XYZ file of C-alpha atoms in Angstrom:
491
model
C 45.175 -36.288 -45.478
C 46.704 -35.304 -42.229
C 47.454 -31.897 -42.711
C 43.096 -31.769 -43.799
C 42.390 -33.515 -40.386
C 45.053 -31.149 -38.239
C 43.048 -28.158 -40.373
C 39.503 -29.290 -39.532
C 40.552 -30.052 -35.433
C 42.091 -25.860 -35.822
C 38.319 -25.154 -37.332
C 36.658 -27.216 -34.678
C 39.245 -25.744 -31.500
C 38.497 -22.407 -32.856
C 34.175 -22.884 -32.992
C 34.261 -24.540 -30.102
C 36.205 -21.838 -28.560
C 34.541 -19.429 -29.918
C 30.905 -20.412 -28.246
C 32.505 -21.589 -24.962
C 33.312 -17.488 -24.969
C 29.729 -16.794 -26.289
C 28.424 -18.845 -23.833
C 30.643 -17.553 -20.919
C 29.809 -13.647 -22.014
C 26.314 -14.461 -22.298
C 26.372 -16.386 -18.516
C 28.212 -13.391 -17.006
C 25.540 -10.757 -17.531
C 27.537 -8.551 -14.423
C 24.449 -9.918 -11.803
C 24.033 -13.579 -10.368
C 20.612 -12.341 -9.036
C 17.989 -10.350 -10.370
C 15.170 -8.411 -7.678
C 12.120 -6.326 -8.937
C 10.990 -4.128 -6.242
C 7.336 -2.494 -6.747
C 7.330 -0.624 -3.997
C 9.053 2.251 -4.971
C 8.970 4.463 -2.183
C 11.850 2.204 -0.931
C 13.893 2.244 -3.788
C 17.154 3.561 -2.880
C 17.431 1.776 0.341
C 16.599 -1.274 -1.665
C 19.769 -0.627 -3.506
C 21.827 -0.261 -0.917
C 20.479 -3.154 1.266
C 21.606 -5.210 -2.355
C 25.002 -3.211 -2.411
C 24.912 -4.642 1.619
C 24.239 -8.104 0.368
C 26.207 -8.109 -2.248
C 29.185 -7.512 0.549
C 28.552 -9.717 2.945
C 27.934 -13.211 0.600
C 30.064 -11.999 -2.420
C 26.643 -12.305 -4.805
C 25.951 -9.562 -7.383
C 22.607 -7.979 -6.838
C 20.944 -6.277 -9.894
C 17.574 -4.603 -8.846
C 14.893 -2.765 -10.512
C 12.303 -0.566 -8.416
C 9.701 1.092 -10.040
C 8.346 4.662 -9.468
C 6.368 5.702 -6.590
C 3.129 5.218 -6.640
C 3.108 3.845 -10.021
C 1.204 1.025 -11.694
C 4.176 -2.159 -12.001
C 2.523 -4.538 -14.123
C 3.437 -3.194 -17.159
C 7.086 -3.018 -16.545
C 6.876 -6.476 -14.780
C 5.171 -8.170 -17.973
C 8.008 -6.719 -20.203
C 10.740 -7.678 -18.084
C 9.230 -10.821 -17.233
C 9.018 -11.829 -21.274
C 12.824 -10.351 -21.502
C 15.686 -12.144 -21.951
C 17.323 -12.174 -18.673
C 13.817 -12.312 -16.345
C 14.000 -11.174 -12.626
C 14.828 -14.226 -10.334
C 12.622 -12.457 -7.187
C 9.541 -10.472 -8.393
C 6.946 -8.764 -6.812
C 3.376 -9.713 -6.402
C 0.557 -7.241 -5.024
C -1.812 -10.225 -3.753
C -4.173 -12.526 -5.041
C -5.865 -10.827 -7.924
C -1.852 -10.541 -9.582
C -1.233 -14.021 -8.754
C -4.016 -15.407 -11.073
C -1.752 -14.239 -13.875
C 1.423 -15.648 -13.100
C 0.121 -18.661 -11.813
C -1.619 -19.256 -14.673
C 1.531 -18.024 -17.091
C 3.634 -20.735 -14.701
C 6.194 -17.832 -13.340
C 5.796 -18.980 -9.753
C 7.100 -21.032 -7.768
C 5.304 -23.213 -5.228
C 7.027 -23.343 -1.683
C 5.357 -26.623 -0.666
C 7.364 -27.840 -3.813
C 10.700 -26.612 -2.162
C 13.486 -28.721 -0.308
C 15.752 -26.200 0.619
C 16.044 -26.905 4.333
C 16.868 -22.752 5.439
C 14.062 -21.869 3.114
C 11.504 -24.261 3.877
C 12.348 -23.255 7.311
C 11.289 -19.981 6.808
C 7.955 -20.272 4.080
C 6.815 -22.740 6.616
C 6.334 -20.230 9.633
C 4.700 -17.597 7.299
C 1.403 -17.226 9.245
C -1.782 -19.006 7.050
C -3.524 -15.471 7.411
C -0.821 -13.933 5.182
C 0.188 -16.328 2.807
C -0.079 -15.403 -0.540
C -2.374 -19.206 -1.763
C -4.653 -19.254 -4.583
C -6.663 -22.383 -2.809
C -5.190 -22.126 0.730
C -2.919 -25.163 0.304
C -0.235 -23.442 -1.840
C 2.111 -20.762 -0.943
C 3.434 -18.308 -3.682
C 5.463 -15.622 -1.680
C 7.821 -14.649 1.536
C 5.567 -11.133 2.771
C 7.278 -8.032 2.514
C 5.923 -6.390 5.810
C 2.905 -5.752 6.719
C 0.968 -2.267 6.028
C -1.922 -0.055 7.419
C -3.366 3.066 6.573
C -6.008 5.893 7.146
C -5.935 9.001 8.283
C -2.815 10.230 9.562
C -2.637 12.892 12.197
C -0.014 15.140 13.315
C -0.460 15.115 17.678
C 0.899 18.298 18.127
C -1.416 19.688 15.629
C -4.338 18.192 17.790
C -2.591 19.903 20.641
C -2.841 23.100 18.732
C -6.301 22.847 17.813
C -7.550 21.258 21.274
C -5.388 22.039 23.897
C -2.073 19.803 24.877
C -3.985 18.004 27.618
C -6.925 16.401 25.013
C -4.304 14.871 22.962
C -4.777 11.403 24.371
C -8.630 11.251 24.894
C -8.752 13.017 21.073
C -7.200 10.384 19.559
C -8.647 7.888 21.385
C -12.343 9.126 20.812
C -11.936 10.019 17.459
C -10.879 6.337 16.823
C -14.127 5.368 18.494
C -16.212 8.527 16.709
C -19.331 7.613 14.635
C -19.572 9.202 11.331
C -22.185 11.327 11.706
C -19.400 12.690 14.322
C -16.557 12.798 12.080
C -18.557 14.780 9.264
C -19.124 17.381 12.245
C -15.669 17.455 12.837
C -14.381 18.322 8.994
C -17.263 20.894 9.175
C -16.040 22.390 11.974
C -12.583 22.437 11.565
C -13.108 24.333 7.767
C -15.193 26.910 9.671
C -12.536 27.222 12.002
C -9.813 27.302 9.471
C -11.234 29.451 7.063
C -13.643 31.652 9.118
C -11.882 31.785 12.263
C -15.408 29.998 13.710
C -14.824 28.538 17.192
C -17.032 25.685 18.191
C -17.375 22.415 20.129
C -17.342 19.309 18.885
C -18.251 16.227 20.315
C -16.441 12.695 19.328
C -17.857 9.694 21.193
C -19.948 11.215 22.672
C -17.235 13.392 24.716
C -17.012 17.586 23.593
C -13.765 19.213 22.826
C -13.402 22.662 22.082
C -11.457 24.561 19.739
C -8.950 27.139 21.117
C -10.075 30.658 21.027
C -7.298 31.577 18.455
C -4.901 29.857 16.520
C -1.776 29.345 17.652
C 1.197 27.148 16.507
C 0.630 24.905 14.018
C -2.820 25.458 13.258
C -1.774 28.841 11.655
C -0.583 27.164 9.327
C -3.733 25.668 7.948
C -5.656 25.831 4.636
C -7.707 23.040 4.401
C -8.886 19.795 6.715
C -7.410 17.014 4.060
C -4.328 16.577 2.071
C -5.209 14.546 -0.833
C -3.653 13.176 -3.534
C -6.111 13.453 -6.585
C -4.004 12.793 -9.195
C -2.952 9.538 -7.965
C -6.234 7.358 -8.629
C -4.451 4.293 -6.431
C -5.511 6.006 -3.252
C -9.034 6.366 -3.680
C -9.724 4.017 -5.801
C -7.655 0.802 -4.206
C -7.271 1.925 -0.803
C -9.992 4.064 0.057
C -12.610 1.611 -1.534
C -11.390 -1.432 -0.158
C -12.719 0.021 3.638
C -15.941 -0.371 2.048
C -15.335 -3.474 0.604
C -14.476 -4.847 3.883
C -18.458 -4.692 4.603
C -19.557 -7.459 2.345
C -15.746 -9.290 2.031
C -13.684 -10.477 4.930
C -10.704 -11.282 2.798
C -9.329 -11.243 -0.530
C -9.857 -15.155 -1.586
C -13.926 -14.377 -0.382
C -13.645 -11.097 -3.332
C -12.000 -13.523 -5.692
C -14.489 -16.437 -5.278
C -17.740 -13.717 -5.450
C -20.746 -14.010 -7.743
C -22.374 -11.753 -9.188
C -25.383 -11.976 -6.297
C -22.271 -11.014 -3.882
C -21.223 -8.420 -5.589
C -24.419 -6.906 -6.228
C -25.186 -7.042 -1.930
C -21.769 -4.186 -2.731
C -24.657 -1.418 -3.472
C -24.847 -0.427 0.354
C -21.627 0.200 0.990
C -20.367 1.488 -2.058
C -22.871 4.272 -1.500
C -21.069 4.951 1.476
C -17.897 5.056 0.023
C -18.892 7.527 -2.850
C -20.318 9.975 0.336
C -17.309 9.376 2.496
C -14.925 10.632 -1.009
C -17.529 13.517 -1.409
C -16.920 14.433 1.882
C -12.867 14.159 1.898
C -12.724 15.910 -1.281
C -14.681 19.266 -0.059
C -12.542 20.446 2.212
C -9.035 20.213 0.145
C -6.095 22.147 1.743
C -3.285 22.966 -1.143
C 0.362 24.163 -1.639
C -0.390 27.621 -2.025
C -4.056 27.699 -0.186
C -6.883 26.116 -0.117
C -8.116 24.469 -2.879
C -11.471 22.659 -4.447
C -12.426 19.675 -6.880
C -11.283 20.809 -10.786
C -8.905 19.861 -13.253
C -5.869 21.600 -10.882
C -7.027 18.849 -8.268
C -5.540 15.639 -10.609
C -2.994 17.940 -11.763
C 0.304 15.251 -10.827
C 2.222 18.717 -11.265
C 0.003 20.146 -7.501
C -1.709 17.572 -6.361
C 0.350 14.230 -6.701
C 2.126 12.255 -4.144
C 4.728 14.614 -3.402
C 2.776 17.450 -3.093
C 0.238 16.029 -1.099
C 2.708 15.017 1.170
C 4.647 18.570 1.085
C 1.105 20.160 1.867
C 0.687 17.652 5.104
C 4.296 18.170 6.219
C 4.135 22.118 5.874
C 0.871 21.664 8.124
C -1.099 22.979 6.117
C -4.078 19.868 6.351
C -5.184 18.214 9.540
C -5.749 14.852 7.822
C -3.678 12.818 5.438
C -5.012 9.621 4.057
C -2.380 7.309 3.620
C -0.318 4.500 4.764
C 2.745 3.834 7.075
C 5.022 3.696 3.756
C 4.568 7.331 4.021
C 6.878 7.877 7.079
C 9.899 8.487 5.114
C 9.141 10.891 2.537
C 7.471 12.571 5.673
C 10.556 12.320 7.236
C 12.068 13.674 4.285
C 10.397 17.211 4.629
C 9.673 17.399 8.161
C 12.046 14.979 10.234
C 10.066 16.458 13.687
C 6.583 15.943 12.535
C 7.107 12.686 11.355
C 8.170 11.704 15.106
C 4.308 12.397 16.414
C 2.377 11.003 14.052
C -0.761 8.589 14.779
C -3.636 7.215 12.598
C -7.426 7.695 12.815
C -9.585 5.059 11.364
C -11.421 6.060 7.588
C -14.755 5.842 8.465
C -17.915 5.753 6.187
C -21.480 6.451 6.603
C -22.409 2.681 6.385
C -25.782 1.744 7.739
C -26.314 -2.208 9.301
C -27.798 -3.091 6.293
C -24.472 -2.753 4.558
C -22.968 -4.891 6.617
C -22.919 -8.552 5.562
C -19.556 -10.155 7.416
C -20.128 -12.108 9.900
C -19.222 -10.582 13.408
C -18.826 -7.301 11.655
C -20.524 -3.552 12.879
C -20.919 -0.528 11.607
C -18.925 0.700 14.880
C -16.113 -2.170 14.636
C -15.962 -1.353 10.609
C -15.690 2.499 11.291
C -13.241 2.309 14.319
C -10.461 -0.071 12.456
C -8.117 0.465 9.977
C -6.819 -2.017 7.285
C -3.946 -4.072 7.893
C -2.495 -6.193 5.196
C 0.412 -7.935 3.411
C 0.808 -5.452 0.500
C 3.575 -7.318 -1.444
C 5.360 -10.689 -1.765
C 8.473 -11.752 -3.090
C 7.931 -14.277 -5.377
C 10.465 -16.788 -6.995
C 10.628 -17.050 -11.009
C 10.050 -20.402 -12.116
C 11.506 -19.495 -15.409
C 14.814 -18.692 -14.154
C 17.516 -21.535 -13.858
C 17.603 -23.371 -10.368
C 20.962 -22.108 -9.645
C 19.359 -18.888 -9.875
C 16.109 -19.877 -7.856
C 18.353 -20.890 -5.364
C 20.068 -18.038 -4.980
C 16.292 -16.340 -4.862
C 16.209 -18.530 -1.602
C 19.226 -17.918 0.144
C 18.198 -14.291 -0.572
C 15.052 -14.293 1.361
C 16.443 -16.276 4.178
C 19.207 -13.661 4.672
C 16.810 -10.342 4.067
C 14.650 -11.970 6.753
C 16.918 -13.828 9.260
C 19.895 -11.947 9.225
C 20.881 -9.095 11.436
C 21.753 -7.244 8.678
C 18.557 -7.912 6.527
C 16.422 -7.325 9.590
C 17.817 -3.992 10.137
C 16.877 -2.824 6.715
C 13.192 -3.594 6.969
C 12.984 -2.020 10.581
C 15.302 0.894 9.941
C 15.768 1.591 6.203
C 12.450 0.534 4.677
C 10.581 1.890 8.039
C 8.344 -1.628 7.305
C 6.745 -3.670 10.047
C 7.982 -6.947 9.772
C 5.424 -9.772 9.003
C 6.328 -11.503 11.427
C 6.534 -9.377 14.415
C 4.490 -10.007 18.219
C 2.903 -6.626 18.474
C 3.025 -7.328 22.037
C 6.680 -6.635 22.806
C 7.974 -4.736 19.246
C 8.257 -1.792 19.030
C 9.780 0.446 15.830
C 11.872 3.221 14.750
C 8.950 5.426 13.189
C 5.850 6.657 15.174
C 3.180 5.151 12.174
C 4.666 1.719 12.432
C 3.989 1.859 16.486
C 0.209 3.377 15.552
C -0.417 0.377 13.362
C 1.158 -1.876 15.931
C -1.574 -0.111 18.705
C -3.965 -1.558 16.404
C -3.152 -4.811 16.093
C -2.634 -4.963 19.852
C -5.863 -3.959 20.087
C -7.772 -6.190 17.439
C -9.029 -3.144 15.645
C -8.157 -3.971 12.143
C -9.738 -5.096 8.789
C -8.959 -6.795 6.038
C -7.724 -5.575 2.064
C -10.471 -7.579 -0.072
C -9.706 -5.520 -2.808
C -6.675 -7.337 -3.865
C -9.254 -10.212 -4.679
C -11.585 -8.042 -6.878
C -11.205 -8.330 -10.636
C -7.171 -7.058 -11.383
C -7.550 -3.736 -12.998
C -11.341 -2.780 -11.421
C -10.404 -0.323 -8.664
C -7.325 1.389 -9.831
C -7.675 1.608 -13.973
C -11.723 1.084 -14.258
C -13.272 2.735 -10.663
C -9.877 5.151 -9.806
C -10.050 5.812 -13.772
C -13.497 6.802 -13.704
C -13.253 9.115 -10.630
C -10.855 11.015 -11.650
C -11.850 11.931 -15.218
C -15.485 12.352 -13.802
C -16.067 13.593 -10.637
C -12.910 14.512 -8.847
C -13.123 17.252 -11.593
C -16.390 18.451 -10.570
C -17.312 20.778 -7.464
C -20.480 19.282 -6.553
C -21.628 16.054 -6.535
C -25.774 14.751 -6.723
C -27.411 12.145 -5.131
C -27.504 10.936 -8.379
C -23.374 11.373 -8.854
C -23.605 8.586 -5.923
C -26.223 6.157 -7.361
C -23.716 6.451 -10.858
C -20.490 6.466 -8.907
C -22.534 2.894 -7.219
C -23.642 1.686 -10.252
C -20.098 1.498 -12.526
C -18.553 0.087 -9.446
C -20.738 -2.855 -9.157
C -20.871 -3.314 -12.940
C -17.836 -2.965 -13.966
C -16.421 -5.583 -11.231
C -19.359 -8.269 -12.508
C -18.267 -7.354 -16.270
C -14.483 -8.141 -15.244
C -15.404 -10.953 -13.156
């Protein structure tokens, strides 16, 4: 009888041993914290700022960052229903939140006792919280972003003369459209028929130099464009003209069907200000026209489109301040005199239906916006959330986590005073002369149905017209039409 019971304790020591070592493999997955990053144009400073972390706090840092310019959700859905789920994940504003509120993933920082952390959530700003009824909070801001058309000053300089630099940029921030299409006309004449002329840009004329000198001889086309990424004119470039009818992205989330039919008006005007953008193409080996090349990724993806800029070879380059660095990247000079112009749109007053809102305010701003949040899994264990926490505070308290945003990620922190910052990279300071100025819209997109402007609207333009050389009145009342229908079918 003894000798069965000193058996059975040596089967019981040796299962119990057995999944104490199961448990502690499983436990030690070779991370204590888990970060998905969707912004990948950031991703191998993200890395290293973990790497960074990791050294000064002794906590292991695994982190996923997704391709550039790619769509996340996807991924994030599959890790999220993984085994071992991201502890800090990213959430592109309120139209994502619906789903992982409503999946319980989040966690709400009014819920949180963490002194350092509750610190911090509390003096996020109410006009960039990421709330789904403006009580709760749901994420710590990356940065804050702006984009529209980026210029290269010396280019100006080339084109104008060096002393019109200044009044340039400021009148063509000021320009009406009617202006601006008289620009792009001009400047294709110029660039492709040697055509000198005078243009006039609030009203004031500037003329183009007799000859081209410098940088301009470079030239093969007024825009760099991305057509193969559908993100750009289908999220970005569409949310200027849904800034006409929506202030903000909880007023796109909340809207009817009667608001989103008062879209018609504006949407017009986006499908005329794409026409327009899309006519004058410059390319990597000349200039280059709507067609199944044009959403080639292979010539006319993100890369490329920012090779074409950087090589001078387009005046204009819609995009954002997350740009800088793969600027940089290819031409570390250029990147140093860079400044935006304002996307404008041939909206008429009709169009617009915020309050306090022109046609001349709409067309002389550019959007400024919280792009992404980090978010805190509640699915993850509370040691793990907590370590989520102490994460945040650190990335955005520390002098080392400070110094990544500013000099690594090239982001404008969210909570900066425009009034006495001032950054590393010339399109961070451009977006800051905006603010300063009170010249900057909204991004009610993010509160339109999740998939409309990127997979339905982006989708659509691409396959349809971005593929075709010349577009119809009636191209416009269609390109009108899905938009509003598709958003009310989603809704």
């Amino acid at each position: 009888m003894r000798k069965r019971i000193v058996v059975l304790l040596i089967v019981l020591l040796t299962v119990s041993l057995s999944a104490f070592a199961g448990a502690q493999a499983e436990a030690d997955k070779g991370y204590d914290l888990y970060i998905y990053n969707s912004k990948g144009e950031n991703a191998a400073q993200f890395a290293e700022m973990a790497k960074a972390y990791e050294a000064e706090t002794g906590v292991r840092v695994r982190t996923f960052s997704i391709g550039s310019g790619q769509d996340h959700m996807e991924t994030l859905r599959a890790e999220m229903n993984s085994r071992n789920k991201p502890s800090i994940f990213s959430i592109q504003g309120v139209k994502e939140l619906i789903e992982w509120y409503q999946g319980g993933f989040v966690v709400d920082f009014n819920s949180i006792t963490d002194a350092s952390f509750k610190a911090l959530a509390n003096n996020i700003s109410p006009s960039l919280r990421l709330t789904n009824d403006g009580k709760t909070s749901f994420g710590v801001p990356y940065n804050v972003e702006g984009y529209g058309y980026i210029v290269d000053r010396q280019m100006i300089a080339d084109l104008f003369g060096g002393a019109s630099v200044d009044a340039f940029i400021a009148d063509a921030k000021a320009a009406t459209y009617a202006e601006w299409e008289a620009l792009v006309k001009a400047l294709d004449a110029y660039i492709k028929r040697n055509v000198q002329s005078t243009v006039k840009l609030n009203g004031k004329a500037y003329v183009l130099a007799t000859a081209k000198t410098g940088l301009a001889k470079n030239l093969n086309g007024v825009f760099a464009v991305m057509g193969a990424e559908k993100w750009t004119y289908g999220d970005h470039f569409i949310n200027v003209a849904v800034n006409a009818v929506f202030a903000n992205p909880n007023a796109a989330a909340n809207a009817t069907d009667a608001d989103v039919e008062q879209l018609r008006g504006a949407f017009l005007a986006y499908a005329k200000a794409l026409d327009l953008k899309t006519s004058y193409l410059a390319g990597l080996r000349g200039a280059a026209t709507r067609g199944q090349d044009f959403v080639s990724s292979a010539n006319f993806g993100y890369d490329q489109a920012v090779q074409i800029f950087a090589d001078n070879k387009a005046v204009f380059f819609k995009q954002g301040n997350w740009a800088y660095g793969n600027i940089a990247g290819v031409n570390a000079a250029q990147a140093e005199r860079l400044e935006f112009l304002p996307v404008k749109m041939p909206f008429e007053s009709a169009d617009i239906k915020v309050a306090g809102l022109t046609v001349a305010k709409l067309n002389s701003s550019i959007p400024v916006f919280v792009p992404n949040y980090y978010a805190i899994n509640s699915q993850v264990p509370a040691a793990e959330q907590k370590l989520a926490m102490d994460f945040l505070v650190w990335l955005n308290t520390s002098a080392t986590g400070k110094k990544y945003i500013v000099e690594e990620f090239n982001f404008i922190p969210y909570n900066a005073d425009p009034a006495t910052t001032t950054l590393p990279n010339s399109l961070g300071n451009s977006i800051l002369d905006y603010i300063k100025a009170g010249t900057i819209i909204a991004a009610p997109y993010h509160g339109a149905p999740a998939t409309w402007s990127g997979d339905v609207v982006g989708l659509r333009l691409m396959e349809q017209y971005l593929t075709k050389s010349n577009w119809t009145a009636q191209d416009y009342k269609d390109i009108v039409d899905y938009a509003v229908q598709n958003w009310q079918n989603l809704n």
